[in-house]
Short mmCIF file of C-alpha atoms in Angstrom, two decimals:
data_model
loop_
_atom_site.label_atom_id
_atom_site.label_comp_id
_atom_site.label_asym_id
_atom_site.label_seq_id
_atom_site.Cartn_x
_atom_site.Cartn_y
_atom_site.Cartn_z
CA UNK A 1 99.99 100.85 98.08
CA UNK A 2 100.83 98.65 95.13
CA UNK A 3 104.32 98.72 93.70
CA UNK A 4 106.00 101.29 91.48
CA UNK A 5 108.15 99.97 88.65
CA UNK A 6 111.47 101.74 88.09
CA UNK A 7 112.12 102.29 84.37
CA UNK A 8 115.39 101.69 82.55
CA UNK A 9 116.51 98.57 84.39
CA UNK A 10 117.39 95.27 82.71
CA UNK A 11 114.66 93.49 84.68
CA UNK A 12 111.68 94.99 86.52
CA UNK A 13 112.56 96.71 89.80
CA UNK A 14 109.28 96.70 91.70
CA UNK A 15 109.27 99.08 94.66
CA UNK A 16 106.78 99.17 97.54
CA UNK A 17 107.83 102.70 98.39
CA UNK A 18 108.23 106.02 96.61
CA UNK A 19 111.46 105.79 94.57
CA UNK A 20 112.08 109.49 95.22
CA UNK A 21 112.52 108.76 98.95
CA UNK A 22 115.24 106.13 98.44
CA UNK A 23 118.86 107.21 99.02
CA UNK A 24 120.84 107.70 95.81
CA UNK A 25 123.44 105.14 96.92
CA UNK A 26 120.73 102.55 97.59
CA UNK A 27 119.08 103.21 94.24
CA UNK A 28 122.44 102.75 92.51
CA UNK A 29 122.90 99.44 94.33
CA UNK A 30 119.52 98.28 93.04
CA UNK A 31 120.38 99.26 89.48
CA UNK A 32 123.72 97.45 89.80
CA UNK A 33 121.98 94.28 90.96
CA UNK A 34 119.56 94.50 88.02
CA UNK A 35 122.50 94.27 85.57
CA UNK A 36 123.51 90.74 86.66
CA UNK A 37 123.02 88.27 83.77
CA UNK A 38 121.34 85.69 86.03
CA UNK A 39 118.71 87.96 87.57
CA UNK A 40 115.02 87.37 86.84
CA UNK A 41 113.46 89.98 89.08
CA UNK A 42 114.01 92.43 91.95
CA UNK A 43 111.45 93.47 94.57
CA UNK A 44 112.14 96.35 96.95
CA UNK A 45 110.46 96.61 100.34
CA UNK A 46 109.29 99.83 102.07
CA UNK A 47 112.10 99.58 104.66
CA UNK A 48 114.76 99.79 101.91
CA UNK A 49 118.12 101.40 102.69
CA UNK A 50 121.77 101.21 101.66
CA UNK A 51 123.63 98.10 102.76
CA UNK A 52 126.96 96.36 102.38
CA UNK A 53 127.00 94.36 99.14
CA UNK A 54 123.31 94.63 98.36
CA UNK A 55 120.50 96.88 99.49
CA UNK A 56 118.74 96.06 102.76
CA UNK A 57 115.06 95.49 102.03
CA UNK A 58 115.64 93.83 98.67
CA UNK A 59 114.46 90.51 97.25
CA UNK A 60 116.68 89.20 94.46
CA UNK A 61 115.48 86.32 92.28
CA UNK A 62 118.20 84.64 90.20
CA UNK A 63 118.32 81.53 88.05
CA UNK A 64 121.35 79.29 88.39
CA UNK A 65 123.33 81.72 90.55
CA UNK A 66 123.49 83.27 94.00
CA UNK A 67 125.34 86.30 95.36
CA UNK A 68 126.77 85.65 98.86
CA UNK A 69 127.23 89.35 99.65
CA UNK A 70 123.55 89.90 98.87
CA UNK A 71 122.65 87.49 101.67
CA UNK A 72 124.78 89.49 104.09
CA UNK A 73 127.14 88.35 106.82
CA UNK A 74 124.46 87.48 109.38
CA UNK A 75 123.17 84.45 107.51
CA UNK A 76 119.74 83.38 108.71
CA UNK A 77 119.13 86.43 110.87
CA UNK A 78 115.47 86.58 111.81
CA UNK A 79 112.73 86.72 114.40
CA UNK A 80 110.79 84.48 116.77
CA UNK A 81 107.68 85.34 118.80
CA UNK A 82 105.19 83.51 121.00
CA UNK A 83 101.95 84.53 122.65
CA UNK A 84 101.54 83.55 126.31
CA UNK A 85 98.58 83.09 128.65
CA UNK A 86 99.87 85.98 130.80
CA UNK A 87 98.28 89.41 130.70
CA UNK A 88 99.42 92.89 131.66
CA UNK A 89 97.84 92.37 135.08
CA UNK A 90 100.36 89.58 135.77
CA UNK A 91 103.33 91.89 135.27
CA UNK A 92 104.96 93.64 138.25
CA UNK A 93 105.15 97.41 138.40
CA UNK A 94 108.96 97.26 138.39
CA UNK A 95 110.21 95.22 135.43
CA UNK A 96 113.92 95.63 136.14
CA UNK A 97 114.21 92.23 137.86
CA UNK A 98 112.65 90.51 134.84
CA UNK A 99 115.12 92.21 132.50
CA UNK A 100 118.03 91.17 134.73
CA UNK A 101 116.86 87.54 134.79
CA UNK A 102 116.65 87.51 130.98
CA UNK A 103 120.17 88.95 130.71
CA UNK A 104 121.43 86.29 133.12
CA UNK A 105 119.90 83.49 131.05
CA UNK A 106 120.79 84.74 127.55
CA UNK A 107 124.32 86.09 126.89
CA UNK A 108 124.35 89.38 124.96
CA UNK A 109 126.92 91.25 122.87
CA UNK A 110 130.15 89.28 122.42
CA UNK A 111 129.32 87.04 125.38
CA UNK A 112 128.57 83.32 125.09
CA UNK A 113 127.63 80.44 127.37
CA UNK A 114 130.43 79.04 129.53
CA UNK A 115 129.47 75.57 128.31
CA UNK A 116 127.36 74.59 125.30
CA UNK A 117 123.63 74.51 126.03
CA UNK A 118 122.23 70.98 126.06
CA UNK A 119 118.85 71.27 124.28
CA UNK A 120 117.67 68.05 125.94
CA UNK A 121 117.61 69.91 129.27
CA UNK A 122 115.31 72.65 127.97
CA UNK A 123 111.58 72.31 128.54
CA UNK A 124 109.64 71.38 125.41
CA UNK A 125 112.46 72.00 122.93
CA UNK A 126 112.45 69.47 120.06
CA UNK A 127 115.86 67.84 119.68
CA UNK A 128 115.29 65.56 116.68
CA UNK A 129 118.11 65.96 114.17
CA UNK A 130 120.36 67.85 116.60
CA UNK A 131 123.29 65.42 116.32
CA UNK A 132 122.87 65.17 112.54
CA UNK A 133 122.95 68.96 112.28
CA UNK A 134 126.25 69.22 114.16
CA UNK A 135 127.59 66.25 112.19
CA UNK A 136 127.25 68.33 109.03
CA UNK A 137 129.69 70.85 110.50
CA UNK A 138 132.43 68.51 109.27
CA UNK A 139 131.55 69.60 105.74
CA UNK A 140 131.96 73.36 106.20
CA UNK A 141 134.85 75.36 104.76
CA UNK A 142 138.20 74.24 106.19
CA UNK A 143 139.12 77.87 106.94
CA UNK A 144 136.25 78.11 109.45
CA UNK A 145 136.29 74.66 111.10
CA UNK A 146 138.48 75.81 113.98
CA UNK A 147 135.53 77.94 115.18
CA UNK A 148 133.41 74.94 116.20
CA UNK A 149 134.01 75.35 119.94
CA UNK A 150 132.96 79.01 119.77
CA UNK A 151 129.94 78.12 117.63
CA UNK A 152 128.81 75.57 120.22
CA UNK A 153 129.06 78.07 123.08
CA UNK A 154 127.40 80.90 121.12
CA UNK A 155 124.37 78.74 120.33
CA UNK A 156 121.60 80.32 122.39
CA UNK A 157 123.18 83.79 122.63
CA UNK A 158 121.88 87.11 121.35
CA UNK A 159 124.75 89.08 119.82
CA UNK A 160 124.83 92.85 119.48
CA UNK A 161 123.73 95.60 117.09
CA UNK A 162 120.00 95.58 116.48
CA UNK A 163 119.45 92.14 118.04
CA UNK A 164 117.07 92.09 120.99
CA UNK A 165 114.84 90.13 123.37
CA UNK A 166 111.52 91.72 124.31
CA UNK A 167 108.48 91.24 126.50
CA UNK A 168 105.53 92.82 124.72
CA UNK A 169 101.81 93.48 125.12
CA UNK A 170 99.32 93.22 122.29
CA UNK A 171 96.17 95.35 121.96
CA UNK A 172 94.22 92.92 124.17
CA UNK A 173 96.94 93.18 126.89
CA UNK A 174 98.18 89.64 126.29
CA UNK A 175 101.90 89.13 126.95
CA UNK A 176 104.16 88.07 124.06
CA UNK A 177 107.82 87.02 124.05
CA UNK A 178 109.87 88.11 121.04
CA UNK A 179 113.51 87.97 119.97
CA UNK A 180 115.74 88.87 117.03
CA UNK A 181 119.07 87.18 116.25
CA UNK A 182 120.94 85.13 113.65
CA UNK A 183 123.89 82.81 113.09
CA UNK A 184 126.30 84.66 115.38
CA UNK A 185 130.02 84.67 114.57
CA UNK A 186 130.02 81.33 112.73
CA UNK A 187 127.60 82.69 110.12
CA UNK A 188 129.72 85.82 109.73
CA UNK A 189 132.93 83.79 109.26
CA UNK A 190 131.32 81.51 106.67
CA UNK A 191 129.83 84.47 104.79
CA UNK A 192 133.09 86.41 104.67
CA UNK A 193 135.02 83.33 103.51
CA UNK A 194 132.64 82.63 100.63
CA UNK A 195 132.36 86.29 99.60
CA UNK A 196 136.15 86.28 99.26
CA UNK A 197 136.08 83.05 97.22
CA UNK A 198 133.41 84.43 94.87
CA UNK A 199 135.43 87.55 94.14
CA UNK A 200 138.30 85.41 92.79
CA UNK A 201 136.22 83.69 90.11
CA UNK A 202 136.85 84.73 86.51
CA UNK A 203 133.20 85.24 85.58
CA UNK A 204 132.95 87.95 88.25
CA UNK A 205 135.82 90.13 87.08
CA UNK A 206 133.75 92.42 84.84
CA UNK A 207 130.92 93.19 87.26
CA UNK A 208 129.95 96.81 87.96
CA UNK A 209 130.37 96.14 91.69
CA UNK A 210 132.80 93.53 93.06
CA UNK A 211 130.42 92.95 95.99
CA UNK A 212 127.97 91.37 93.52
CA UNK A 213 130.23 88.39 92.80
CA UNK A 214 128.16 85.24 92.35
CA UNK A 215 128.50 81.49 92.45
CA UNK A 216 127.10 79.64 89.44
CA UNK A 217 125.10 76.42 89.51
CA UNK A 218 126.82 73.08 88.94
CA UNK A 219 130.23 74.26 90.12
CA UNK A 220 132.22 73.06 93.15
CA UNK A 221 132.22 76.58 94.58
CA UNK A 222 128.42 76.78 94.42
CA UNK A 223 128.08 73.35 96.03
CA UNK A 224 130.39 74.36 98.88
CA UNK A 225 128.55 77.63 99.43
CA UNK A 226 125.11 76.02 99.39
CA UNK A 227 126.24 73.52 102.02
CA UNK A 228 127.57 76.21 104.34
CA UNK A 229 124.73 78.65 103.62
CA UNK A 230 121.95 76.22 104.46
CA UNK A 231 123.87 74.93 107.49
CA UNK A 232 124.27 78.51 108.81
CA UNK A 233 120.58 79.21 108.20
CA UNK A 234 119.76 76.15 110.27
CA UNK A 235 122.19 77.29 112.98
CA UNK A 236 120.35 80.62 113.15
CA UNK A 237 116.99 78.85 113.52
CA UNK A 238 118.34 76.59 116.28
CA UNK A 239 119.90 79.62 117.98
CA UNK A 240 116.52 81.35 118.20
CA UNK A 241 114.82 78.13 119.33
CA UNK A 242 117.24 77.74 122.23
CA UNK A 243 116.96 81.40 123.25
CA UNK A 244 113.18 81.19 123.16
CA UNK A 245 113.31 78.07 125.37
CA UNK A 246 115.64 79.87 127.80
CA UNK A 247 113.33 82.89 127.78
CA UNK A 248 110.29 80.72 128.47
CA UNK A 249 112.14 79.12 131.39
CA UNK A 250 112.74 82.58 132.88
CA UNK A 251 109.06 83.45 132.49
CA UNK A 252 107.95 80.15 134.07
CA UNK A 253 110.14 80.81 137.11
CA UNK A 254 109.25 84.50 137.48
CA UNK A 255 105.51 83.90 137.07
CA UNK A 256 105.25 80.54 138.80
CA UNK A 257 101.87 81.28 140.39
CA UNK A 258 100.31 82.26 137.07
CA UNK A 259 101.48 78.97 135.45
CA UNK A 260 102.08 80.50 132.01
CA UNK A 261 101.14 78.60 128.87
CA UNK A 262 102.84 79.28 125.55
CA UNK A 263 101.25 79.11 122.11
CA UNK A 264 103.24 77.69 119.14
CA UNK A 265 106.29 79.80 118.26
CA UNK A 266 106.20 81.96 115.11
CA UNK A 267 109.62 82.12 113.46
CA UNK A 268 110.99 83.62 110.25
CA UNK A 269 114.34 84.35 108.63
CA UNK A 270 114.93 87.74 107.02
CA UNK A 271 118.51 87.33 105.69
CA UNK A 272 118.54 84.13 103.68
CA UNK A 273 118.23 82.21 100.42
CA UNK A 274 115.34 79.93 99.44
CA UNK A 275 114.69 77.69 96.45
CA UNK A 276 111.34 78.77 95.01
CA UNK A 277 109.45 78.57 91.72
CA UNK A 278 107.90 81.48 89.83
CA UNK A 279 106.42 81.49 86.33
CA UNK A 280 107.62 77.94 85.85
CA UNK A 281 111.24 78.81 86.69
CA UNK A 282 113.29 77.31 89.52
CA UNK A 283 114.87 80.34 91.19
CA UNK A 284 117.19 81.09 94.08
CA UNK A 285 115.47 83.90 95.98
CA UNK A 286 117.68 85.99 98.25
CA UNK A 287 115.89 88.02 100.88
CA UNK A 288 118.15 90.57 102.54
CA UNK A 289 116.06 92.41 105.07
CA UNK A 290 112.81 90.80 103.91
CA UNK A 291 110.59 87.99 105.14
CA UNK A 292 108.69 85.38 103.17
CA UNK A 293 104.98 86.30 103.06
CA UNK A 294 103.34 83.46 101.16
CA UNK A 295 99.57 83.14 101.42
CA UNK A 296 98.61 82.42 105.03
CA UNK A 297 102.22 82.28 106.29
CA UNK A 298 102.92 84.03 109.59
CA UNK A 299 105.72 86.56 109.92
CA UNK A 300 107.12 89.16 112.31
CA UNK A 301 107.89 92.78 111.41
CA UNK A 302 109.58 94.68 114.27
CA UNK A 303 109.84 98.43 114.67
CA UNK A 304 112.40 100.02 116.99
CA UNK A 305 113.10 99.62 120.71
CA UNK A 306 110.55 102.28 121.63
CA UNK A 307 107.75 101.90 119.10
CA UNK A 308 106.31 98.43 118.52
CA UNK A 309 106.09 95.45 116.21
CA UNK A 310 103.60 93.50 114.13
CA UNK A 311 102.65 89.86 113.80
CA UNK A 312 101.45 89.45 110.20
CA UNK A 313 100.02 86.92 107.81
CA UNK A 314 101.24 86.85 104.21
CA UNK A 315 98.93 87.57 101.28
CA UNK A 316 100.99 85.62 98.74
CA UNK A 317 101.75 88.49 96.35
CA UNK A 318 103.94 86.95 93.63
CA UNK A 319 104.93 90.37 92.28
CA UNK A 320 107.04 90.68 95.45
CA UNK A 321 108.17 87.04 95.22
CA UNK A 322 105.89 86.37 98.21
CA UNK A 323 107.87 88.79 100.39
CA UNK A 324 107.39 91.68 102.81
CA UNK A 325 109.60 94.03 104.81
CA UNK A 326 111.67 92.78 107.74
CA UNK A 327 111.18 95.82 109.95
CA UNK A 328 111.11 99.58 110.07
CA UNK A 329 114.48 99.99 108.33
CA UNK A 330 117.09 102.54 109.27
CA UNK A 331 116.78 106.10 108.05
CA UNK A 332 120.21 107.12 109.31
CA UNK A 333 123.48 105.31 109.96
CA UNK A 334 124.65 104.30 113.40
CA UNK A 335 127.34 107.00 113.36
CA UNK A 336 124.81 109.66 112.36
CA UNK A 337 122.50 108.58 115.20
CA UNK A 338 125.32 108.76 117.76
CA UNK A 339 126.24 112.28 116.63
CA UNK A 340 122.68 113.56 116.52
CA UNK A 341 121.11 112.07 119.66
CA UNK A 342 121.95 112.01 123.36
CA UNK A 343 121.20 109.65 126.24
CA UNK A 344 118.43 112.05 127.27
CA UNK A 345 116.87 111.68 123.79
CA UNK A 346 117.06 107.91 124.17
CA UNK A 347 115.39 108.04 127.58
CA UNK A 348 112.61 110.26 126.20
CA UNK A 349 111.97 108.01 123.22
CA UNK A 350 111.93 104.79 125.28
CA UNK A 351 109.84 106.12 128.15
CA UNK A 352 107.76 103.30 129.60
CA UNK A 353 110.14 100.60 128.37
CA UNK A 354 112.46 98.78 130.79
CA UNK A 355 115.70 98.81 128.80
CA UNK A 356 119.23 100.13 128.60
CA UNK A 357 119.28 103.90 128.21
CA UNK A 358 123.03 104.45 128.09
CA UNK A 359 125.35 105.82 125.39
CA UNK A 360 126.12 102.31 124.17
CA UNK A 361 122.69 101.91 122.57
CA UNK A 362 122.02 105.44 121.33
CA UNK A 363 122.61 104.18 117.78
CA UNK A 364 119.44 102.07 118.25
CA UNK A 365 117.29 105.07 119.22
CA UNK A 366 113.79 104.92 117.68
CA UNK A 367 114.34 108.13 115.68
CA UNK A 368 117.13 106.39 113.73
CA UNK A 369 114.46 104.16 112.16
CA UNK A 370 111.64 104.79 109.73
CA UNK A 371 108.13 105.01 111.24
CA UNK A 372 106.89 101.42 111.40
CA UNK A 373 103.27 102.51 110.76
CA UNK A 374 104.33 104.07 107.45
CA UNK A 375 106.17 100.91 106.45
CA UNK A 376 103.10 98.81 107.22
CA UNK A 377 100.82 101.12 105.25
CA UNK A 378 103.03 100.77 102.17
CA UNK A 379 102.73 96.98 102.13
CA UNK A 380 99.01 96.44 102.63
CA UNK A 381 98.96 94.25 99.52
CA UNK A 382 101.76 92.04 100.92
CA UNK A 383 100.60 91.23 104.47
CA UNK A 384 97.65 91.57 106.82
CA UNK A 385 98.12 92.46 110.48
CA UNK A 386 97.34 89.73 113.02
CA UNK A 387 98.52 91.56 116.15
CA UNK A 388 100.22 94.82 117.05
CA UNK A 389 102.72 94.56 119.89
CA UNK A 390 104.29 97.18 122.15
CA UNK A 391 107.36 96.27 124.18
CA UNK A 392 107.53 96.82 127.94
CA UNK A 393 110.94 95.15 128.38
CA UNK A 394 113.74 95.31 125.81
CA UNK A 395 117.09 93.56 126.22
CA UNK A 396 119.72 94.88 123.79
CA UNK A 397 123.11 93.42 122.94
#
């Protein structure tokens, strides 16, 4: 489908879904965002749903300003995937050992590595700029600096919620490795600190929603936020790189006879800010629950833990600010999912997938998400499908 434009807003709200299907609270969030004086456009993805601060599945283009709450607290959250030379025939009938080995190598939930991971000891991982990256930690907000030790040990760890590591098969039965994570606790701490600082600023006092507080260009507060924002986005990218290297090491050891080969890694943020130009304007584009889908650019759009995911190539649609959805998108809250579904429902909906099937992950049950096929159909003018993947192993935080 092409987009639908919502009337009555200060700037165009272009929606790649039927506006009538969007929750009232999410639609109000979108209208609130459209009232900001600095906004130049708003694109809404088919996986749109209500979120803290700003709507998940929204792309906000502003000139000379950025809203930290619209980025979200998991700065730089995103996906990585790699195709391997393995096929379904190389996989054992019982995948439980493989899942256990992945969980041993990559800490999940609140866990972290006992000692920081040394990237120089990981096979094939580029380490150029590593020391310079950590050197820039000295410039982050003073209130967060005491977290450096934790940030070092959490580098290369998964986290919880909807973060995951998966072994997947594509439609040709090739094996793919895929993972989803972000900037861990350090990104959350930096985000919460700057959201609090933005709320104090005088120009934000009359906003319709205090969560939409912004930093304005050429101010010390904006400079400080940009430093920490881009550092946290880089942390998230490094975090996924290290996890992918750890995951590849597991696969090399478990499939030693097959001597697996790995293609180049595809990686994309879906909670972040980028400096981009549209219609001759230099804009700060915030994607919260959206990936960049410029012409020919690869991206990853996951479904749920029992459905499947897509590797895509962007079509460069400027009406969406070169963006596409970041996944299936929730259609009910975590609490609603826990009340509505049981462990038996989870087992039924993840049949054939080696994964946790206990009460602790019922909130991630596939039925809590929108159908990924529907989401993909609604954005045919944003991306083209390169590969469809179906997980056979899923490690959840």
